[in-house]
mmCIF file of C-alpha atoms in Angstrom:
data_model
loop_
_atom_site.group_PDB
_atom_site.id
_atom_site.type_symbol
_atom_site.label_atom_id
_atom_site.label_comp_id
_atom_site.label_asym_id
_atom_site.label_seq_id
_atom_site.Cartn_x
_atom_site.Cartn_y
_atom_site.Cartn_z
ATOM 1 C CA ILE Q 1 -17.990 27.209 -37.994
ATOM 2 C CA LYS Q 2 -15.860 24.462 -39.686
ATOM 3 C CA PRO Q 3 -14.779 21.774 -37.272
ATOM 4 C CA ILE Q 4 -11.000 21.127 -36.594
ATOM 5 C CA SER Q 5 -9.557 17.667 -37.525
ATOM 6 C CA ILE Q 6 -6.239 15.897 -37.040
ATOM 7 C CA ASN Q 7 -6.638 13.877 -40.062
ATOM 8 C CA PRO Q 8 -4.015 15.298 -42.455
ATOM 9 C CA ASP Q 9 -5.929 14.004 -45.637
ATOM 10 C CA LEU Q 10 -8.846 16.502 -44.692
ATOM 11 C CA PRO Q 11 -8.465 20.227 -45.192
ATOM 12 C CA GLU Q 12 -9.856 20.664 -41.749
ATOM 13 C CA GLY Q 13 -6.740 18.587 -40.600
ATOM 14 C CA ARG Q 14 -4.155 20.913 -42.140
ATOM 15 C CA GLY Q 15 -4.748 23.973 -40.343
ATOM 16 C CA PRO Q 16 -2.500 25.348 -37.479
ATOM 17 C CA THR Q 17 -4.390 23.667 -34.592
ATOM 18 C CA GLY Q 18 -4.748 20.300 -36.318
ATOM 19 C CA GLN Q 19 -1.114 20.084 -37.170
ATOM 20 C CA ALA Q 20 -0.145 21.215 -33.726
ATOM 21 C CA LEU Q 21 -2.105 18.364 -32.222
ATOM 22 C CA ARG Q 22 -0.969 15.891 -34.707
ATOM 23 C CA GLU Q 23 2.839 16.722 -34.683
ATOM 24 C CA GLY Q 24 3.347 18.155 -31.259
ATOM 25 C CA THR Q 25 4.927 21.499 -32.268
ATOM 26 C CA TYR Q 26 3.590 25.002 -32.836
ATOM 27 C CA PHE Q 27 2.341 26.275 -36.144
ATOM 28 C CA VAL Q 28 1.924 29.934 -37.265
ATOM 29 C CA CYS Q 29 -0.407 31.568 -39.930
ATOM 30 C CA GLN Q 30 1.011 35.047 -40.510
ATOM 31 C CA ASP Q 31 -1.494 35.880 -43.234
ATOM 32 C CA VAL Q 32 -4.955 34.507 -42.875
ATOM 33 C CA GLU Q 33 -6.133 36.300 -45.993
ATOM 34 C CA HIS Q 34 -3.858 34.226 -48.188
ATOM 35 C CA ASP Q 35 -2.560 31.247 -46.475
ATOM 36 C CA PRO Q 36 -3.952 27.913 -47.776
ATOM 37 C CA MET Q 37 -3.813 26.120 -44.575
ATOM 38 C CA VAL Q 38 -6.563 28.207 -43.069
ATOM 39 C CA ALA Q 39 -8.986 28.064 -46.095
ATOM 40 C CA PRO Q 40 -11.720 26.190 -44.400
ATOM 41 C CA TRP Q 41 -11.942 28.992 -41.832
ATOM 42 C CA ARG Q 42 -10.871 32.132 -43.712
ATOM 43 C CA GLN Q 43 -14.124 33.759 -44.019
ATOM 44 C CA GLU Q 44 -15.115 33.202 -40.393
ATOM 45 C CA GLN Q 45 -11.854 34.491 -39.130
ATOM 46 C CA LEU Q 46 -11.756 37.621 -41.392
ATOM 47 C CA SER Q 47 -15.256 38.479 -40.319
ATOM 48 C CA ARG Q 48 -14.033 38.508 -36.829
ATOM 49 C CA GLY Q 49 -10.994 40.682 -37.763
ATOM 50 C CA TYR Q 50 -8.359 37.791 -37.304
ATOM 51 C CA TYR Q 51 -5.546 38.178 -39.745
ATOM 52 C CA SER Q 52 -2.938 35.894 -38.165
ATOM 53 C CA SER Q 53 -2.926 33.001 -35.875
ATOM 54 C CA MET Q 54 -0.660 30.664 -33.881
ATOM 55 C CA ALA Q 55 -1.502 27.235 -32.481
ATOM 56 C CA VAL Q 56 0.638 25.486 -29.481
ATOM 57 C CA PRO Q 57 0.083 21.903 -28.473
ATOM 58 C CA ILE Q 58 -0.556 21.309 -24.790
ATOM 59 C CA LYS Q 59 0.641 18.138 -23.228
ATOM 60 C CA LYS Q 60 -0.334 16.227 -20.034
ATOM 61 C CA SER Q 61 1.926 13.615 -18.607
ATOM 62 C CA GLY Q 62 3.912 13.710 -21.813
ATOM 63 C CA VAL Q 63 0.906 13.052 -24.075
ATOM 64 C CA ILE Q 64 -0.641 15.886 -26.302
ATOM 65 C CA SER Q 65 -4.089 16.506 -24.803
ATOM 66 C CA GLY Q 66 -5.135 19.660 -26.481
ATOM 67 C CA ALA Q 67 -3.966 22.912 -27.997
ATOM 68 C CA ILE Q 68 -4.088 26.686 -27.515
ATOM 69 C CA THR Q 69 -4.936 28.847 -30.617
ATOM 70 C CA VAL Q 70 -4.680 32.626 -30.444
ATOM 71 C CA TYR Q 71 -5.456 35.199 -33.117
ATOM 72 C CA ALA Q 72 -4.209 38.567 -33.937
ATOM 73 C CA PRO Q 73 -5.834 41.473 -35.648
ATOM 74 C CA GLU Q 74 -2.873 42.082 -37.977
ATOM 75 C CA LYS Q 75 -0.666 40.235 -40.330
ATOM 76 C CA ASN Q 76 2.781 38.974 -39.361
ATOM 77 C CA PHE Q 77 1.956 39.526 -35.700
ATOM 78 C CA PHE Q 78 3.653 36.454 -34.301
ATOM 79 C CA ASN Q 79 7.369 37.436 -34.197
ATOM 80 C CA ASP Q 80 10.185 35.695 -32.187
ATOM 81 C CA ALA Q 81 9.057 37.429 -28.995
ATOM 82 C CA GLU Q 82 5.464 36.606 -29.346
ATOM 83 C CA ILE Q 83 6.215 32.991 -30.124
ATOM 84 C CA SER Q 84 8.478 32.659 -27.219
ATOM 85 C CA LEU Q 85 5.826 34.046 -24.956
ATOM 86 C CA MET Q 86 3.243 31.735 -26.293
ATOM 87 C CA LEU Q 87 5.623 28.704 -25.813
ATOM 88 C CA ALA Q 88 6.383 29.813 -22.110
ATOM 89 C CA ALA Q 89 2.560 30.064 -21.593
ATOM 90 C CA ALA Q 90 1.939 26.502 -23.026
ATOM 91 C CA GLU Q 91 4.879 25.156 -20.705
ATOM 92 C CA ASP Q 92 3.129 26.765 -17.701
ATOM 93 C CA ILE Q 93 -0.186 25.242 -18.607
ATOM 94 C CA THR Q 94 1.578 21.746 -19.269
ATOM 95 C CA PHE Q 95 3.185 22.105 -15.684
ATOM 96 C CA ALA Q 96 -0.106 22.920 -14.185
ATOM 97 C CA LEU Q 97 -1.818 19.943 -15.786
ATOM 98 C CA ASP Q 98 0.927 17.605 -14.729
ATOM 99 C CA PHE Q 99 0.761 18.926 -11.088
ATOM 100 C CA LEU Q 100 -2.908 18.486 -11.083
ATOM 101 C CA ALA Q 101 -2.711 14.865 -12.521
ATOM 102 C CA LYS Q 102 -0.104 14.072 -9.940
ATOM 103 C CA GLU Q 103 -2.186 15.580 -7.117
ATOM 104 C CA GLU Q 104 -5.178 13.480 -8.350
ATOM 105 C CA LEU Q 105 -3.116 10.277 -8.298
ATOM 106 C CA ARG Q 106 -1.789 11.234 -4.814
ATOM 107 C CA VAL Q 107 -5.246 11.860 -3.532
ATOM 108 C CA ASN Q 108 -6.460 8.625 -5.207
ATOM 109 C CA ALA Q 109 -3.656 6.599 -3.750
ATOM 110 C CA GLU Q 110 -4.270 8.146 -0.135
ATOM 111 C CA LYS Q 111 -7.932 7.214 -0.564
ATOM 112 C CA GLN Q 112 -7.156 3.600 -1.666
ATOM 113 C CA LEU Q 113 -4.618 3.300 1.110
ATOM 114 C CA LYS Q 114 -7.127 4.700 3.731
ATOM 115 C CA GLU Q 115 -9.842 2.225 2.479
ATOM 116 C CA SER Q 116 -7.474 -0.706 2.551
ATOM 117 C CA GLU Q 117 -6.327 0.151 6.096
ATOM 118 C CA GLU Q 118 -10.107 0.309 7.139
ATOM 119 C CA LYS Q 119 -10.701 -3.044 5.541
ATOM 120 C CA PHE Q 120 -7.713 -4.420 7.166
ATOM 121 C CA ARG Q 121 -8.567 -3.124 10.552
ATOM 122 C CA THR Q 122 -12.225 -4.274 10.281
ATOM 123 C CA LEU Q 123 -10.897 -7.669 9.320
ATOM 124 C CA VAL Q 124 -8.335 -8.186 11.994
ATOM 125 C CA GLU Q 125 -10.386 -6.521 14.782
ATOM 126 C CA LYS Q 126 -13.092 -9.112 14.131
ATOM 127 C CA SER Q 127 -10.642 -12.014 13.920
ATOM 128 C CA LEU Q 128 -10.532 -14.797 16.615
ATOM 129 C CA ALA Q 129 -6.693 -14.669 16.222
ATOM 130 C CA GLY Q 130 -4.406 -12.347 17.790
ATOM 131 C CA VAL Q 131 -2.828 -10.220 15.057
ATOM 132 C CA TYR Q 132 0.333 -8.219 15.495
ATOM 133 C CA ILE Q 133 3.079 -6.410 13.546
ATOM 134 C CA ILE Q 134 6.378 -6.260 15.182
ATOM 135 C CA GLN Q 135 9.231 -3.962 13.929
ATOM 136 C CA ASP Q 136 12.573 -3.083 15.615
ATOM 137 C CA ASN Q 137 11.596 -5.558 18.444
ATOM 138 C CA VAL Q 138 8.438 -3.424 19.447
ATOM 139 C CA PHE Q 139 4.900 -4.228 18.673
ATOM 140 C CA THR Q 140 3.808 -1.463 16.285
ATOM 141 C CA TYR Q 141 0.253 -2.801 15.851
ATOM 142 C CA ILE Q 142 -1.970 -5.427 17.644
ATOM 143 C CA ASN Q 143 -5.606 -6.186 17.550
ATOM 144 C CA SER Q 144 -7.911 -6.146 20.606
ATOM 145 C CA ARG Q 145 -7.957 -10.156 20.598
ATOM 146 C CA PHE Q 146 -4.125 -10.069 21.012
ATOM 147 C CA ALA Q 147 -4.373 -7.757 24.025
ATOM 148 C CA ARG Q 148 -6.997 -9.969 25.703
ATOM 149 C CA ILE Q 149 -4.930 -13.066 25.162
ATOM 150 C CA PHE Q 150 -2.297 -11.539 27.027
ATOM 151 C CA GLY Q 151 -4.468 -10.050 29.754
ATOM 152 C CA TYR Q 152 -4.261 -6.317 28.632
ATOM 153 C CA ASP Q 153 -7.417 -4.176 28.687
ATOM 154 C CA HIS Q 154 -6.491 -2.310 25.455
ATOM 155 C CA PRO Q 155 -3.928 -2.513 22.713
ATOM 156 C CA ASP Q 156 -2.496 0.982 23.682
ATOM 157 C CA GLU Q 157 -0.877 -0.768 26.699
ATOM 158 C CA ILE Q 158 1.208 -2.789 24.222
ATOM 159 C CA ILE Q 159 1.633 -0.743 21.013
ATOM 160 C CA GLY Q 160 4.930 1.145 20.879
ATOM 161 C CA LYS Q 161 5.729 0.144 24.542
ATOM 162 C CA LEU Q 162 6.287 -3.581 24.701
ATOM 163 C CA GLY Q 163 8.448 -5.990 22.858
ATOM 164 C CA ILE Q 164 8.881 -9.796 22.678
ATOM 165 C CA GLU Q 165 10.844 -10.043 25.788
ATOM 166 C CA ASP Q 166 8.032 -8.557 27.765
ATOM 167 C CA LEU Q 167 5.447 -11.207 26.441
ATOM 168 C CA THR Q 168 7.610 -14.356 26.195
ATOM 169 C CA ALA Q 169 8.551 -16.747 28.908
ATOM 170 C CA PRO Q 170 12.095 -16.348 29.772
ATOM 171 C CA SER Q 171 12.743 -20.048 28.940
ATOM 172 C CA ASP Q 172 11.689 -19.478 25.367
ATOM 173 C CA LEU Q 173 12.882 -15.995 24.715
ATOM 174 C CA GLU Q 174 16.058 -17.060 22.920
ATOM 175 C CA ARG Q 175 14.055 -19.316 20.467
ATOM 176 C CA VAL Q 176 11.585 -16.566 19.758
ATOM 177 C CA ARG Q 177 14.247 -14.180 19.046
ATOM 178 C CA ASN Q 178 15.819 -16.605 16.693
ATOM 179 C CA GLN Q 179 12.497 -17.224 14.884
ATOM 180 C CA ILE Q 180 12.100 -13.476 14.259
ATOM 181 C CA SER Q 181 15.768 -13.150 13.251
ATOM 182 C CA ILE Q 182 15.704 -15.721 10.557
ATOM 183 C CA ARG Q 183 12.897 -13.999 8.786
ATOM 184 C CA LEU Q 184 14.363 -10.411 9.032
ATOM 185 C CA ASN Q 185 17.560 -11.669 7.724
ATOM 186 C CA GLY Q 186 15.769 -13.401 4.765
ATOM 187 C CA THR Q 187 16.767 -16.931 5.735
ATOM 188 C CA ILE Q 188 13.119 -17.832 5.456
ATOM 189 C CA ASN Q 189 10.048 -15.722 4.893
ATOM 190 C CA SER Q 190 7.409 -17.480 7.087
ATOM 191 C CA VAL Q 191 7.410 -19.628 10.201
ATOM 192 C CA HIS Q 192 4.890 -21.628 12.379
ATOM 193 C CA TYR Q 193 5.644 -22.653 15.856
ATOM 194 C CA THR Q 194 4.454 -23.072 19.467
ATOM 195 C CA THR Q 195 6.009 -21.336 22.472
ATOM 196 C CA LYS Q 196 5.359 -20.424 26.119
ATOM 197 C CA ALA Q 197 4.437 -16.841 26.670
ATOM 198 C CA ARG Q 198 3.708 -14.491 29.553
ATOM 199 C CA ARG Q 199 0.650 -12.561 30.488
ATOM 200 C CA LYS Q 200 0.245 -9.115 32.204
ATOM 201 C CA ASP Q 201 -0.032 -10.808 35.546
ATOM 202 C CA GLN Q 202 3.103 -12.788 34.920
ATOM 203 C CA SER Q 203 1.183 -16.112 34.617
ATOM 204 C CA PHE Q 204 2.128 -18.383 31.693
ATOM 205 C CA LEU Q 205 0.283 -19.565 28.635
ATOM 206 C CA TYR Q 206 0.995 -21.393 25.581
ATOM 207 C CA ILE Q 207 0.427 -19.925 22.093
ATOM 208 C CA GLU Q 208 0.721 -21.158 18.392
ATOM 209 C CA VAL Q 209 2.327 -18.492 16.278
ATOM 210 C CA ALA Q 210 2.502 -17.992 12.478
ATOM 211 C CA GLY Q 211 4.368 -15.078 11.044
ATOM 212 C CA SER Q 212 5.728 -13.748 7.801
ATOM 213 C CA LEU Q 213 8.239 -11.042 6.749
ATOM 214 C CA ILE Q 214 6.588 -7.970 5.393
ATOM 215 C CA LEU Q 215 7.376 -4.170 4.541
ATOM 216 C CA PHE Q 216 5.660 -1.889 6.955
ATOM 217 C CA LYS Q 217 6.271 1.907 6.314
ATOM 218 C CA ASP Q 218 9.154 0.893 3.923
ATOM 219 C CA LYS Q 219 10.891 -1.012 6.631
ATOM 220 C CA PRO Q 220 11.201 -4.851 7.326
ATOM 221 C CA ALA Q 221 8.686 -5.941 9.848
ATOM 222 C CA ILE Q 222 6.860 -9.196 11.041
ATOM 223 C CA LEU Q 223 3.186 -9.753 10.355
ATOM 224 C CA GLY Q 224 1.775 -12.548 12.400
ATOM 225 C CA THR Q 225 -1.232 -14.244 13.992
ATOM 226 C CA LEU Q 226 -1.470 -16.379 17.346
ATOM 227 C CA PHE Q 227 -3.954 -18.441 19.311
ATOM 228 C CA ASP Q 228 -4.103 -19.323 22.818
ATOM 229 C CA ILE Q 229 -3.506 -22.999 23.017
ATOM 230 C CA SER Q 230 -2.990 -23.278 26.854
ATOM 231 C CA TYR Q 231 -6.033 -25.708 27.205
ATOM 232 C CA GLN Q 232 -4.903 -28.156 24.575
ATOM 233 C CA VAL Q 233 -1.348 -28.110 25.840
ATOM 234 C CA GLU Q 234 -2.315 -28.536 29.584
ATOM 235 C CA GLU Q 235 -4.656 -31.270 28.388
ATOM 236 C CA GLU Q 236 -1.912 -33.063 26.687
ATOM 237 C CA ILE Q 237 0.232 -32.550 29.893
ATOM 238 C CA ARG Q 238 -2.604 -33.929 32.051
ATOM 239 C CA ILE Q 239 -3.165 -36.904 29.671
ATOM 240 C CA GLY Q 240 0.654 -37.756 29.568
ATOM 241 C CA LYS Q 241 0.815 -37.580 33.380
ATOM 242 C CA ALA Q 242 -2.093 -39.922 33.628
ATOM 243 C CA VAL Q 243 -0.503 -42.234 31.135
ATOM 244 C CA ILE Q 244 2.712 -42.331 33.129
ATOM 245 C CA ASP Q 245 0.920 -42.668 36.400
ATOM 246 C CA ALA Q 246 -1.069 -45.705 34.964
ATOM 247 C CA GLN Q 247 2.122 -47.175 33.675
ATOM 248 C CA GLU Q 248 3.832 -46.671 37.143
ATOM 249 C CA LYS Q 249 0.845 -48.168 38.984
ATOM 250 C CA GLU Q 250 0.833 -51.125 36.460
ATOM 251 C CA ARG Q 251 4.614 -51.653 36.982
ATOM 252 C CA GLN Q 252 4.057 -51.544 40.939
ATOM 253 C CA GLN Q 253 1.098 -54.161 40.676
ATOM 254 C CA ILE Q 254 3.290 -56.494 38.510
ATOM 255 C CA GLY Q 255 6.182 -56.129 40.874
ATOM 256 C CA MET Q 256 3.823 -56.940 43.926
ATOM 257 C CA GLU Q 257 2.306 -59.970 42.090
ATOM 258 C CA LEU Q 258 5.906 -61.241 41.177
ATOM 259 C CA HIS Q 259 6.908 -60.828 44.715
ATOM 260 C CA ASP Q 260 3.816 -62.671 46.116
ATOM 261 C CA ASN Q 261 4.198 -65.423 43.616
ATOM 262 C CA VAL Q 262 7.972 -65.744 44.576
ATOM 263 C CA LYS Q 263 6.888 -66.176 48.177
#
């Protein structure tokens, strides 16, 4: 059997199928016995009882990806009705191919998204930092480290239930709200600050926060990390108090010496 080509310079490229593939429209041969465009395949087709043929291109995502070629046992078989029927069949196949292609893209996108989420979850769950996403003033995601920092046994105690007012010291709540607001309204995209927070048992701690504006489920949200720096802050307070006490003691000693010298 002679091959089919899309090269117009070759006889095998000037048949109905080759032209349909090349030009993107249908071609009809109404007389296999005498039509020169099917010369390379004439004897083969006649031996099979084919006396007319029609080739229709098939497209996938707007690009020609193949063709359907049908044959009839009589000359001049493809009238307007038959041509319309074949064009409709080709459109149905094209629609099916496009649907399958979109479905494949959707499945691959979901697979990639799932893999990304799993990688993100594995990464943040092993992180030494507390990781969170806050949206509409509610924590929509936190890792286990975040929960432990605030004295909770499991993230589910916080996710979807608590907001910044539940985990922030009242004295710092307005400042934290402002830090979130300036990111959500687009003033700046990221911030880095220290604030006083509140644990589940209502005791206080100091945290260092870094957060950025993101889109989460097509809505603005804040993705951030935080560290418990209570020890460092308390140590600074202790050192500062020791310095002040030492200075006060020194002033008292100098005052006593001056007093004794005056006497």
